[in-house]
Amino acid sequence: MKKSILSALLVCTIAVSAVPNIALADNFDQQIQEKDQKISELQGKQSGVQSQIDELTGEIATVSEKAKDLEAKQEQLNKDTMKLQEKIATLKVRIAKRNEVIKNQARDTQVKGQASSYVSAVLEADSLSDVIGRVQAMSTMVKANHSLMEQQKADEKAVEAKVKENETKVAEIETNQKELEAQKNEIANKQAELNVVKANYAAEQATAEQDKSALKKKQEEAKAEQARILKEQEEAAKAQKAEQERQAKEAAKAQKAFEESQAKAAAEQAKATEESSTSSSSASEGSSTSSSTETTSTSDDTKAPTPTPGPVTGGNKVDHTGSGNAYAVGQCTWYVKNVAPWAGTYWGNGCQWGASAAADGFQVDGSPAAGSIVVFAQGQSVGTWNADPSYGHVAYVQSYNASNNTITITQGGMGFPSPTGPNTATLSAAGLQYIHP
């Protein structure tokens, strides 16, 4: 059949091979576009995370600056506290010495008595004014000692209060420092978490980049395969066209030979008839007593037989068993000739087989039978598909089911998974032409 070499090769092969490859290339474009979109989204996410990381870095810097200020204040407070403690120590020494003086004066007063001290001072005075001066001086000294000691004690308390105040401030600073340190650690933890998120996004981006690269590679391979298939299809189309032209020439040659044989046979028959008529006339003239029966007998004896073209077997059927398979491999005609060697070698396209078989003396009718050849006209239904609109189709009848009037056929052709067959199908036997061996 010429059903599939052009239509099945160019239609089925292109539809099954080229179109999926084109669709696959388009699918790669879509997948690559999706990867680009994903990469862009991941880059945006990384940029957003980096902004947050930068903000946290600024917060850490602010907290660190505050902590640094607190450390400076704490250092100053510590210095002030050391000075105060030094001052307290000095005051304590002075107070201790002052206490010792006061104790000695108190001891003198207890032992000698305040009055005796005043008396001694008065008796030893040179004049009244001297007495008064001495008494006032002694009183002033006692009061001064007491006042100085009280002032020193007040200074000591003030310094101690200042020290406590400094200690409170130091404690407050330490508390603030701990809080700042906690804040700093918390921010650093957030920053670390964001760095992990950013790293994950970067890893996803790297994976997407790799997937995109792999898709581009597959796309290039698909395009190369598509180009290869198209090239093979072009070469197959050229080969098919050449084969078609060759078979057309062979068919024309066979037809011409057949016509010449028919013409020759007709000429020989006409010559034999003419010779027979001449012979009958001569016999009639030579003997007037000859009967019409004898003349007829003579005519029958000399009548030439009707010639038939080519070798015949079992009547007028041409025996093609040993003629070989001249059809193109992968065509339906090649498959049928392969499984039914008795089929003609130059019967033409699938749709021409019925007429060619009848011309070669084979029985051709509408009765299905196992072992026969079924002929499909141009565009006729072959079950789930139609025969080629130009070349038709032929198949081998594997079996016939009379109960439901169906045939099971095996067939070949470029449009099938296995061009050289067998490809099996079951379909209605009605409306089809069958060639019987």
GROMACS .gro file of C-alpha atoms in nm:
model
  437
    1MET     CA    1   0.000   0.000   0.000
    2LYS     CA    2   0.102   0.352  -0.063
    3LYS     CA    3  -0.121   0.434   0.233
    4SER     CA    4   0.156   0.493   0.478
    5ILE     CA    5   0.479   0.570   0.304
    6LEU     CA    6   0.380   0.929   0.240
    7SER     CA    7   0.078   0.986   0.462
    8ALA     CA    8   0.185   0.757   0.747
    9LEU     CA    9   0.548   0.861   0.720
   10LEU     CA   10   0.482   1.233   0.685
   11VAL     CA   11   0.158   1.242   0.888
   12CYS     CA   12   0.203   0.970   1.150
   13THR     CA   13   0.578   1.008   1.192
   14ILE     CA   14   0.554   1.387   1.206
   15ALA     CA   15   0.251   1.371   1.436
   16VAL     CA   16   0.402   1.108   1.665
   17SER     CA   17   0.766   1.217   1.654
   18ALA     CA   18   0.810   1.578   1.545
   19VAL     CA   19   0.504   1.727   1.714
   20PRO     CA   20   0.582   1.575   2.057
   21ASN     CA   21   0.937   1.704   2.020
   22ILE     CA   22   0.807   2.052   1.934
   23ALA     CA   23   0.567   2.032   2.229
   24LEU     CA   24   0.853   1.908   2.444
   25ALA     CA   25   1.066   2.206   2.337
   26ASP     CA   26   0.778   2.439   2.425
   27ASN     CA   27   0.743   2.261   2.757
   28PHE     CA   28   1.114   2.320   2.824
   29ASP     CA   29   1.064   2.691   2.753
   30GLN     CA   30   0.782   2.701   3.006
   31GLN     CA   31   0.983   2.511   3.268
   32ILE     CA   32   1.285   2.738   3.216
   33GLN     CA   33   1.060   3.043   3.252
   34GLU     CA   34   0.924   2.899   3.577
   35LYS     CA   35   1.280   2.844   3.704
   36ASP     CA   36   1.370   3.204   3.613
   37GLN     CA   37   1.067   3.327   3.806
   38LYS     CA   38   1.161   3.112   4.106
   39ILE     CA   39   1.521   3.236   4.094
   40SER     CA   40   1.397   3.597   4.081
   41GLU     CA   41   1.167   3.534   4.379
   42LEU     CA   42   1.452   3.375   4.578
   43GLN     CA   43   1.679   3.667   4.497
   44GLY     CA   44   1.409   3.905   4.621
   45LYS     CA   45   1.369   3.703   4.939
   46GLN     CA   46   1.745   3.704   4.995
   47SER     CA   47   1.749   4.081   4.945
   48GLY     CA   48   1.467   4.121   5.199
   49VAL     CA   49   1.643   3.899   5.450
   50GLN     CA   50   1.967   4.089   5.395
   51SER     CA   51   1.784   4.415   5.472
   52GLN     CA   52   1.663   4.266   5.799
   53ILE     CA   53   2.014   4.143   5.876
   54ASP     CA   54   2.150   4.491   5.807
   55GLU     CA   55   1.886   4.643   6.038
   56LEU     CA   56   1.979   4.398   6.311
   57THR     CA   57   2.345   4.482   6.257
   58GLY     CA   58   2.254   4.848   6.315
   59GLU     CA   59   2.063   4.753   6.630
   60ILE     CA   60   2.359   4.553   6.755
   61ALA     CA   61   2.584   4.853   6.691
   62THR     CA   62   2.342   5.078   6.885
   63VAL     CA   63   2.323   4.835   7.176
   64SER     CA   64   2.699   4.795   7.173
   65GLU     CA   65   2.739   5.175   7.184
   66LYS     CA   66   2.503   5.196   7.481
   67ALA     CA   67   2.692   4.918   7.653
   68LYS     CA   68   3.016   5.102   7.584
   69ASP     CA   69   2.872   5.421   7.739
   70LEU     CA   70   2.759   5.227   8.044
   71GLU     CA   71   3.103   5.071   8.076
   72ALA     CA   72   3.256   5.419   8.068
   73LYS     CA   73   3.013   5.542   8.335
   74GLN     CA   74   3.077   5.233   8.543
   75GLU     CA   75   3.450   5.290   8.513
   76GLN     CA   76   3.410   5.653   8.622
   77LEU     CA   77   3.188   5.551   8.913
   78ASN     CA   78   3.442   5.293   9.017
   79LYS     CA   79   3.712   5.562   9.010
   80ASP     CA   80   3.493   5.801   9.210
   81THR     CA   81   3.412   5.525   9.457
   82MET     CA   82   3.783   5.452   9.505
   83LYS     CA   83   3.845   5.820   9.574
   84LEU     CA   84   3.556   5.835   9.819
   85GLN     CA   85   3.678   5.521   9.990
   86GLU     CA   86   4.023   5.682  10.014
   87LYS     CA   87   3.863   5.995  10.159
   88ILE     CA   88   3.666   5.784  10.407
   89ALA     CA   89   3.985   5.610  10.512
   90THR     CA   90   4.156   5.949  10.566
   91LEU     CA   91   3.859   6.078  10.767
   92LYS     CA   92   3.857   5.762  10.975
   93VAL     CA   93   4.224   5.819  11.063
   94ARG     CA   94   4.161   6.183  11.150
   95ILE     CA   95   3.853   6.095  11.352
   96ALA     CA   96   4.051   5.829  11.535
   97LYS     CA   97   4.323   6.082  11.619
   98ARG     CA   98   4.065   6.341  11.718
   99ASN     CA   99   3.893   6.082  11.937
  100GLU     CA  100   4.223   6.011  12.101
  101VAL     CA  101   4.271   6.381  12.183
  102ILE     CA  102   3.918   6.411  12.315
  103LYS     CA  103   3.963   6.097  12.521
  104ASN     CA  104   4.280   6.239  12.674
  105GLN     CA  105   4.101   6.564  12.754
  106ALA     CA  106   3.813   6.372  12.906
  107ARG     CA  107   4.053   6.166  13.108
  108ASP     CA  108   4.224   6.479  13.233
  109THR     CA  109   3.891   6.626  13.331
  110GLN     CA  110   3.792   6.312  13.520
  111VAL     CA  111   4.127   6.281  13.697
  112LYS     CA  112   4.197   6.644  13.768
  113GLY     CA  113   3.853   6.783  13.724
  114GLN     CA  114   3.743   7.063  13.502
  115ALA     CA  115   3.753   7.309  13.789
  116SER     CA  116   4.117   7.235  13.877
  117SER     CA  117   4.212   7.296  13.518
  118TYR     CA  118   4.038   7.628  13.525
  119VAL     CA  119   4.186   7.707  13.868
  120SER     CA  120   4.534   7.627  13.749
  121ALA     CA  121   4.481   7.841  13.448
  122VAL     CA  122   4.355   8.127  13.667
  123LEU     CA  123   4.628   8.099  13.929
  124GLU     CA  124   4.896   8.091  13.671
  125ALA     CA  125   4.754   8.395  13.496
  126ASP     CA  126   4.942   8.721  13.521
  127SER     CA  127   4.635   8.938  13.528
  128LEU     CA  128   4.261   8.927  13.524
  129SER     CA  129   4.249   8.975  13.159
  130ASP     CA  130   4.495   8.690  13.122
  131VAL     CA  131   4.269   8.474  13.341
  132ILE     CA  132   3.971   8.552  13.126
  133GLY     CA  133   4.168   8.486  12.810
  134ARG     CA  134   4.296   8.154  12.934
  135VAL     CA  135   3.951   8.037  13.045
  136GLN     CA  136   3.801   8.137  12.708
  137ALA     CA  137   4.084   7.970  12.521
  138MET     CA  138   4.042   7.646  12.708
  139SER     CA  139   3.666   7.654  12.652
  140THR     CA  140   3.716   7.730  12.287
  141MET     CA  141   3.964   7.446  12.246
  142VAL     CA  142   3.724   7.196  12.403
  143LYS     CA  143   3.437   7.317  12.189
  144ALA     CA  144   3.655   7.318  11.879
  145ASN     CA  145   3.765   6.962  11.939
  146HIS     CA  146   3.406   6.852  11.984
  147SER     CA  147   3.290   7.049  11.677
  148LEU     CA  148   3.574   6.914  11.464
  149MET     CA  149   3.499   6.560  11.567
  150GLU     CA  150   3.128   6.604  11.491
  151GLN     CA  151   3.210   6.758  11.154
  152GLN     CA  152   3.442   6.469  11.072
  153LYS     CA  153   3.171   6.223  11.167
  154ALA     CA  154   2.925   6.408  10.947
  155ASP     CA  155   3.177   6.406  10.662
  156GLU     CA  156   3.230   6.036  10.711
  157LYS     CA  157   2.855   5.970  10.692
  158ALA     CA  158   2.826   6.187  10.381
  159VAL     CA  159   3.111   6.004  10.213
  160GLU     CA  160   2.964   5.667  10.310
  161ALA     CA  161   2.630   5.780  10.169
  162LYS     CA  162   2.803   5.882   9.846
  163VAL     CA  163   2.977   5.546   9.832
  164LYS     CA  164   2.643   5.369   9.875
  165GLU     CA  165   2.494   5.591   9.606
  166ASN     CA  166   2.780   5.500   9.374
  167GLU     CA  167   2.736   5.133   9.455
  168THR     CA  168   2.367   5.163   9.373
  169LYS     CA  169   2.453   5.328   9.041
  170VAL     CA  170   2.713   5.061   8.970
  171ALA     CA  171   2.457   4.792   9.043
  172GLU     CA  172   2.206   4.969   8.816
  173ILE     CA  173   2.467   4.992   8.543
  174GLU     CA  174   2.547   4.625   8.581
  175THR     CA  175   2.177   4.545   8.552
  176ASN     CA  176   2.151   4.761   8.240
  177GLN     CA  177   2.460   4.599   8.101
  178LYS     CA  178   2.310   4.256   8.151
  179GLU     CA  179   1.991   4.368   7.980
  180LEU     CA  180   2.188   4.516   7.693
  181GLU     CA  181   2.394   4.201   7.667
  182ALA     CA  182   2.072   3.997   7.660
  183GLN     CA  183   1.934   4.226   7.389
  184LYS     CA  184   2.257   4.198   7.198
  185ASN     CA  185   2.248   3.817   7.221
  186GLU     CA  186   1.883   3.812   7.117
  187ILE     CA  187   1.954   4.032   6.816
  188ALA     CA  188   2.257   3.822   6.729
  189ASN     CA  189   2.039   3.507   6.747
  190LYS     CA  190   1.784   3.665   6.515
  191GLN     CA  191   2.065   3.768   6.285
  192ALA     CA  192   2.199   3.412   6.289
  193GLU     CA  193   1.852   3.275   6.211
  194LEU     CA  194   1.816   3.518   5.922
  195ASN     CA  195   2.158   3.417   5.796
  196VAL     CA  196   2.036   3.055   5.798
  197VAL     CA  197   1.721   3.159   5.609
  198LYS     CA  198   1.932   3.351   5.360
  199ALA     CA  199   2.164   3.053   5.320
  200ASN     CA  200   1.862   2.827   5.256
  201TYR     CA  201   1.732   3.069   4.993
  202ALA     CA  202   2.077   3.076   4.837
  203ALA     CA  203   2.084   2.695   4.834
  204GLU     CA  204   1.739   2.687   4.671
  205GLN     CA  205   1.858   2.940   4.416
  206ALA     CA  206   2.165   2.731   4.342
  207THR     CA  207   1.942   2.425   4.295
  208ALA     CA  208   1.709   2.622   4.070
  209GLU     CA  209   2.009   2.744   3.869
  210GLN     CA  210   2.128   2.384   3.829
  211ASP     CA  211   1.778   2.270   3.729
  212LYS     CA  212   1.758   2.554   3.478
  213SER     CA  213   2.096   2.455   3.333
  214ALA     CA  214   1.982   2.092   3.309
  215LEU     CA  215   1.657   2.198   3.139
  216LYS     CA  216   1.848   2.409   2.887
  217LYS     CA  217   2.072   2.112   2.812
  218LYS     CA  218   1.768   1.885   2.764
  219GLN     CA  219   1.605   2.151   2.549
  220GLU     CA  220   1.911   2.166   2.326
  221GLU     CA  221   1.911   1.785   2.305
  222ALA     CA  222   1.538   1.788   2.219
  223LYS     CA  223   1.594   2.048   1.947
  224ALA     CA  224   1.883   1.845   1.808
  225GLU     CA  225   1.667   1.531   1.812
  226GLN     CA  226   1.385   1.722   1.647
  227ALA     CA  227   1.620   1.841   1.373
  228ARG     CA  228   1.744   1.483   1.328
  229ILE     CA  229   1.388   1.350   1.299
  230LEU     CA  230   1.290   1.620   1.051
  231LYS     CA  231   1.597   1.539   0.844
  232GLU     CA  232   1.514   1.168   0.851
  233GLN     CA  233   1.156   1.249   0.752
  234GLU     CA  234   1.276   1.457   0.459
  235GLU     CA  235   1.508   1.177   0.349
  236ALA     CA  236   1.229   0.919   0.392
  237ALA     CA  237   0.990   1.139   0.194
  238LYS     CA  238   1.245   1.164  -0.087
  239ALA     CA  239   1.303   0.788  -0.077
  240GLN     CA  240   0.927   0.727  -0.077
  241LYS     CA  241   0.876   0.958  -0.372
  242ALA     CA  242   1.148   0.775  -0.563
  243GLU     CA  243   0.995   0.439  -0.468
  244GLN     CA  244   0.652   0.561  -0.570
  245GLU     CA  245   0.782   0.673  -0.908
  246ARG     CA  246   0.963   0.341  -0.950
  247GLN     CA  247   0.653   0.139  -0.867
  248ALA     CA  248   0.443   0.358  -1.097
  249LYS     CA  249   0.688   0.287  -1.377
  250GLU     CA  250   0.682  -0.085  -1.295
  251ALA     CA  251   0.301  -0.083  -1.289
  252ALA     CA  252   0.288   0.105  -1.619
  253LYS     CA  253   0.539  -0.139  -1.766
  254ALA     CA  254   0.334  -0.436  -1.645
  255GLN     CA  255   0.015  -0.281  -1.776
  256LYS     CA  256   0.177  -0.214  -2.112
  257ALA     CA  257   0.304  -0.570  -2.131
  258PHE     CA  258  -0.042  -0.697  -2.040
  259GLU     CA  259  -0.204  -0.480  -2.308
  260GLU     CA  260   0.052  -0.589  -2.566
  261SER     CA  261  -0.011  -0.953  -2.472
  262GLN     CA  262  -0.385  -0.901  -2.503
  263ALA     CA  263  -0.342  -0.728  -2.838
  264LYS     CA  264  -0.115  -1.006  -2.960
  265ALA     CA  265  -0.358  -1.270  -2.846
  266ALA     CA  266  -0.645  -1.088  -3.015
  267ALA     CA  267  -0.444  -1.059  -3.337
  268GLU     CA  268  -0.353  -1.429  -3.329
  269GLN     CA  269  -0.715  -1.520  -3.264
  270ALA     CA  270  -0.830  -1.302  -3.551
  271LYS     CA  271  -0.569  -1.460  -3.779
  272ALA     CA  272  -0.672  -1.809  -3.674
  273THR     CA  273  -1.036  -1.727  -3.741
  274GLU     CA  274  -0.949  -1.590  -4.084
  275GLU     CA  275  -0.743  -1.897  -4.168
  276SER     CA  276  -1.023  -2.123  -4.051
  277SER     CA  277  -1.273  -1.940  -4.269
  278THR     CA  278  -1.044  -1.966  -4.573
  279SER     CA  279  -0.992  -2.336  -4.516
  280SER     CA  280  -1.364  -2.399  -4.491
  281SER     CA  281  -1.430  -2.215  -4.816
  282SER     CA  282  -1.164  -2.419  -5.000
  283ALA     CA  283  -1.306  -2.744  -4.878
  284SER     CA  284  -1.655  -2.646  -4.989
  285GLU     CA  285  -1.536  -2.563  -5.339
  286GLY     CA  286  -1.336  -2.887  -5.372
  287SER     CA  287  -1.619  -3.121  -5.276
  288SER     CA  288  -1.982  -3.035  -5.336
  289THR     CA  289  -2.092  -3.356  -5.163
  290SER     CA  290  -1.948  -3.258  -4.830
  291SER     CA  291  -2.212  -3.209  -4.570
  292SER     CA  292  -2.248  -2.908  -4.344
  293THR     CA  293  -2.171  -3.131  -4.049
  294GLU     CA  294  -1.830  -3.217  -4.192
  295THR     CA  295  -1.761  -2.854  -4.266
  296THR     CA  296  -1.847  -2.761  -3.914
  297SER     CA  297  -1.627  -3.038  -3.781
  298THR     CA  298  -1.335  -2.909  -3.984
  299SER     CA  299  -1.394  -2.562  -3.858
  300ASP     CA  300  -1.396  -2.679  -3.493
  301ASP     CA  301  -1.076  -2.874  -3.536
  302THR     CA  302  -0.884  -2.572  -3.667
  303LYS     CA  303  -1.019  -2.309  -3.423
  304ALA     CA  304  -0.737  -2.148  -3.220
  305PRO     CA  305  -0.771  -2.148  -2.836
  306THR     CA  306  -0.821  -1.817  -2.651
  307PRO     CA  307  -0.479  -1.715  -2.508
  308THR     CA  308  -0.433  -1.601  -2.147
  309PRO     CA  309  -0.153  -1.368  -2.033
  310GLY     CA  310   0.131  -1.508  -1.826
  311PRO     CA  311   0.163  -1.850  -1.659
  312VAL     CA  312  -0.154  -1.989  -1.503
  313THR     CA  313  -0.228  -2.251  -1.243
  314GLY     CA  314  -0.558  -2.406  -1.155
  315GLY     CA  315  -0.736  -2.232  -1.442
  316ASN     CA  316  -0.667  -1.868  -1.521
  317LYS     CA  317  -0.500  -1.771  -1.187
  318VAL     CA  318  -0.148  -1.637  -1.223
  319ASP     CA  319   0.095  -1.802  -0.983
  320HIS     CA  320   0.297  -1.529  -0.804
  321THR     CA  321   0.438  -1.753  -0.529
  322GLY     CA  322   0.794  -1.744  -0.651
  323SER     CA  323   0.795  -1.386  -0.775
  324GLY     CA  324   0.951  -1.239  -0.458
  325ASN     CA  325   0.843  -0.926  -0.269
  326ALA     CA  326   0.905  -0.612  -0.474
  327TYR     CA  327   0.705  -0.378  -0.247
  328ALA     CA  328   0.881  -0.123  -0.024
  329VAL     CA  329   0.962  -0.252   0.325
  330GLY     CA  330   0.731  -0.099   0.583
  331GLN     CA  331   0.429  -0.066   0.352
  332CYS     CA  332   0.105  -0.256   0.406
  333THR     CA  333   0.149  -0.416   0.061
  334TRP     CA  334   0.495  -0.546   0.160
  335TYR     CA  335   0.352  -0.705   0.477
  336VAL     CA  336   0.060  -0.879   0.298
  337LYS     CA  337   0.287  -1.011   0.021
  338ASN     CA  338   0.521  -1.138   0.295
  339VAL     CA  339   0.249  -1.338   0.478
  340ALA     CA  340   0.055  -1.433   0.158
  341PRO     CA  341   0.321  -1.512  -0.107
  342TRP     CA  342   0.046  -1.599  -0.360
  343ALA     CA  343  -0.044  -1.229  -0.382
  344GLY     CA  344   0.061  -1.038  -0.694
  345THR     CA  345   0.398  -0.869  -0.712
  346TYR     CA  346   0.284  -0.567  -0.914
  347TRP     CA  347  -0.076  -0.518  -0.803
  348GLY     CA  348  -0.018  -0.147  -0.736
  349ASN     CA  349  -0.147   0.047  -0.435
  350GLY     CA  350  -0.373  -0.110  -0.173
  351CYS     CA  351  -0.695   0.021  -0.329
  352GLN     CA  352  -0.591  -0.132  -0.670
  353TRP     CA  353  -0.538  -0.486  -0.546
  354GLY     CA  354  -0.895  -0.605  -0.602
  355ALA     CA  355  -0.897  -0.514  -0.971
  356SER     CA  356  -0.540  -0.641  -1.022
  357ALA     CA  357  -0.620  -0.974  -0.853
  358ALA     CA  358  -0.935  -1.019  -1.062
  359ALA     CA  359  -0.729  -0.951  -1.375
  360ASP     CA  360  -0.488  -1.225  -1.265
  361GLY     CA  361  -0.777  -1.471  -1.228
  362PHE     CA  362  -0.830  -1.462  -0.851
  363GLN     CA  363  -1.174  -1.471  -0.692
  364VAL     CA  364  -1.265  -1.124  -0.559
  365ASP     CA  365  -1.594  -1.072  -0.371
  366GLY     CA  366  -1.750  -0.941  -0.051
  367SER     CA  367  -1.735  -1.272   0.140
  368PRO     CA  368  -1.485  -1.272   0.430
  369ALA     CA  369  -1.275  -1.584   0.496
  370ALA     CA  370  -0.966  -1.672   0.697
  371GLY     CA  371  -0.655  -1.662   0.479
  372SER     CA  372  -0.798  -1.410   0.235
  373ILE     CA  373  -0.674  -1.058   0.169
  374VAL     CA  374  -0.905  -0.770   0.263
  375VAL     CA  375  -0.894  -0.456   0.047
  376PHE     CA  376  -0.984  -0.110   0.180
  377ALA     CA  377  -1.082   0.164  -0.062
  378GLN     CA  378  -0.937   0.516  -0.043
  379GLY     CA  379  -1.034   0.673   0.291
  380GLN     CA  380  -1.238   0.365   0.395
  381SER     CA  381  -1.264   0.291   0.769
  382VAL     CA  382  -1.013   0.042   0.911
  383GLY     CA  383  -1.167   0.018   1.258
  384THR     CA  384  -1.032   0.308   1.464
  385TRP     CA  385  -0.868   0.487   1.167
  386ASN     CA  386  -0.921   0.544   0.796
  387ALA     CA  387  -0.722   0.418   0.501
  388ASP     CA  388  -0.507   0.666   0.312
  389PRO     CA  389  -0.731   0.889   0.093
  390SER     CA  390  -0.502   0.834  -0.209
  391TYR     CA  391  -0.362   0.481  -0.175
  392GLY     CA  392  -0.613   0.280   0.028
  393HIS     CA  393  -0.497  -0.016   0.236
  394VAL     CA  394  -0.468  -0.398   0.241
  395ALA     CA  395  -0.443  -0.649   0.527
  396TYR     CA  396  -0.435  -1.024   0.586
  397VAL     CA  397  -0.748  -1.190   0.733
  398GLN     CA  398  -0.632  -1.398   1.027
  399SER     CA  399  -0.981  -1.524   1.119
  400TYR     CA  400  -1.352  -1.464   1.056
  401ASN     CA  401  -1.626  -1.472   1.325
  402ALA     CA  402  -1.957  -1.538   1.156
  403SER     CA  403  -2.157  -1.494   1.480
  404ASN     CA  404  -2.094  -1.119   1.486
  405ASN     CA  405  -1.961  -1.077   1.130
  406THR     CA  406  -1.618  -0.955   1.234
  407ILE     CA  407  -1.271  -1.023   1.101
  408THR     CA  408  -0.940  -1.023   1.287
  409ILE     CA  409  -0.664  -0.889   1.065
  410THR     CA  410  -0.289  -0.846   1.079
  411GLN     CA  411  -0.131  -0.557   0.896
  412GLY     CA  412   0.182  -0.348   0.845
  413GLY     CA  413   0.260   0.011   0.750
  414MET     CA  414   0.455   0.314   0.860
  415GLY     CA  415   0.167   0.441   1.072
  416PHE     CA  416   0.183   0.144   1.312
  417PRO     CA  417   0.407   0.072   1.614
  418SER     CA  418   0.564  -0.206   1.406
  419PRO     CA  419   0.575  -0.099   1.038
  420THR     CA  420   0.680  -0.448   0.928
  421GLY     CA  421   0.397  -0.602   1.132
  422PRO     CA  422   0.215  -0.785   1.254
  423ASN     CA  423  -0.028  -0.526   1.399
  424THR     CA  424  -0.355  -0.695   1.496
  425ALA     CA  425  -0.705  -0.545   1.485
  426THR     CA  426  -1.066  -0.675   1.491
  427LEU     CA  427  -1.337  -0.493   1.295
  428SER     CA  428  -1.664  -0.536   1.106
  429ALA     CA  429  -1.642  -0.752   0.793
  430ALA     CA  430  -1.923  -0.568   0.616
  431GLY     CA  431  -1.871  -0.354   0.306
  432LEU     CA  432  -1.520  -0.478   0.233
  433GLN     CA  433  -1.358  -0.651  -0.066
  434TYR     CA  434  -1.181  -0.987  -0.025
  435ILE     CA  435  -0.925  -1.159  -0.248
  436HIS     CA  436  -0.928  -1.539  -0.213
  437PRO     CA  437  -0.621  -1.757  -0.281
   0.00000   0.00000   0.00000
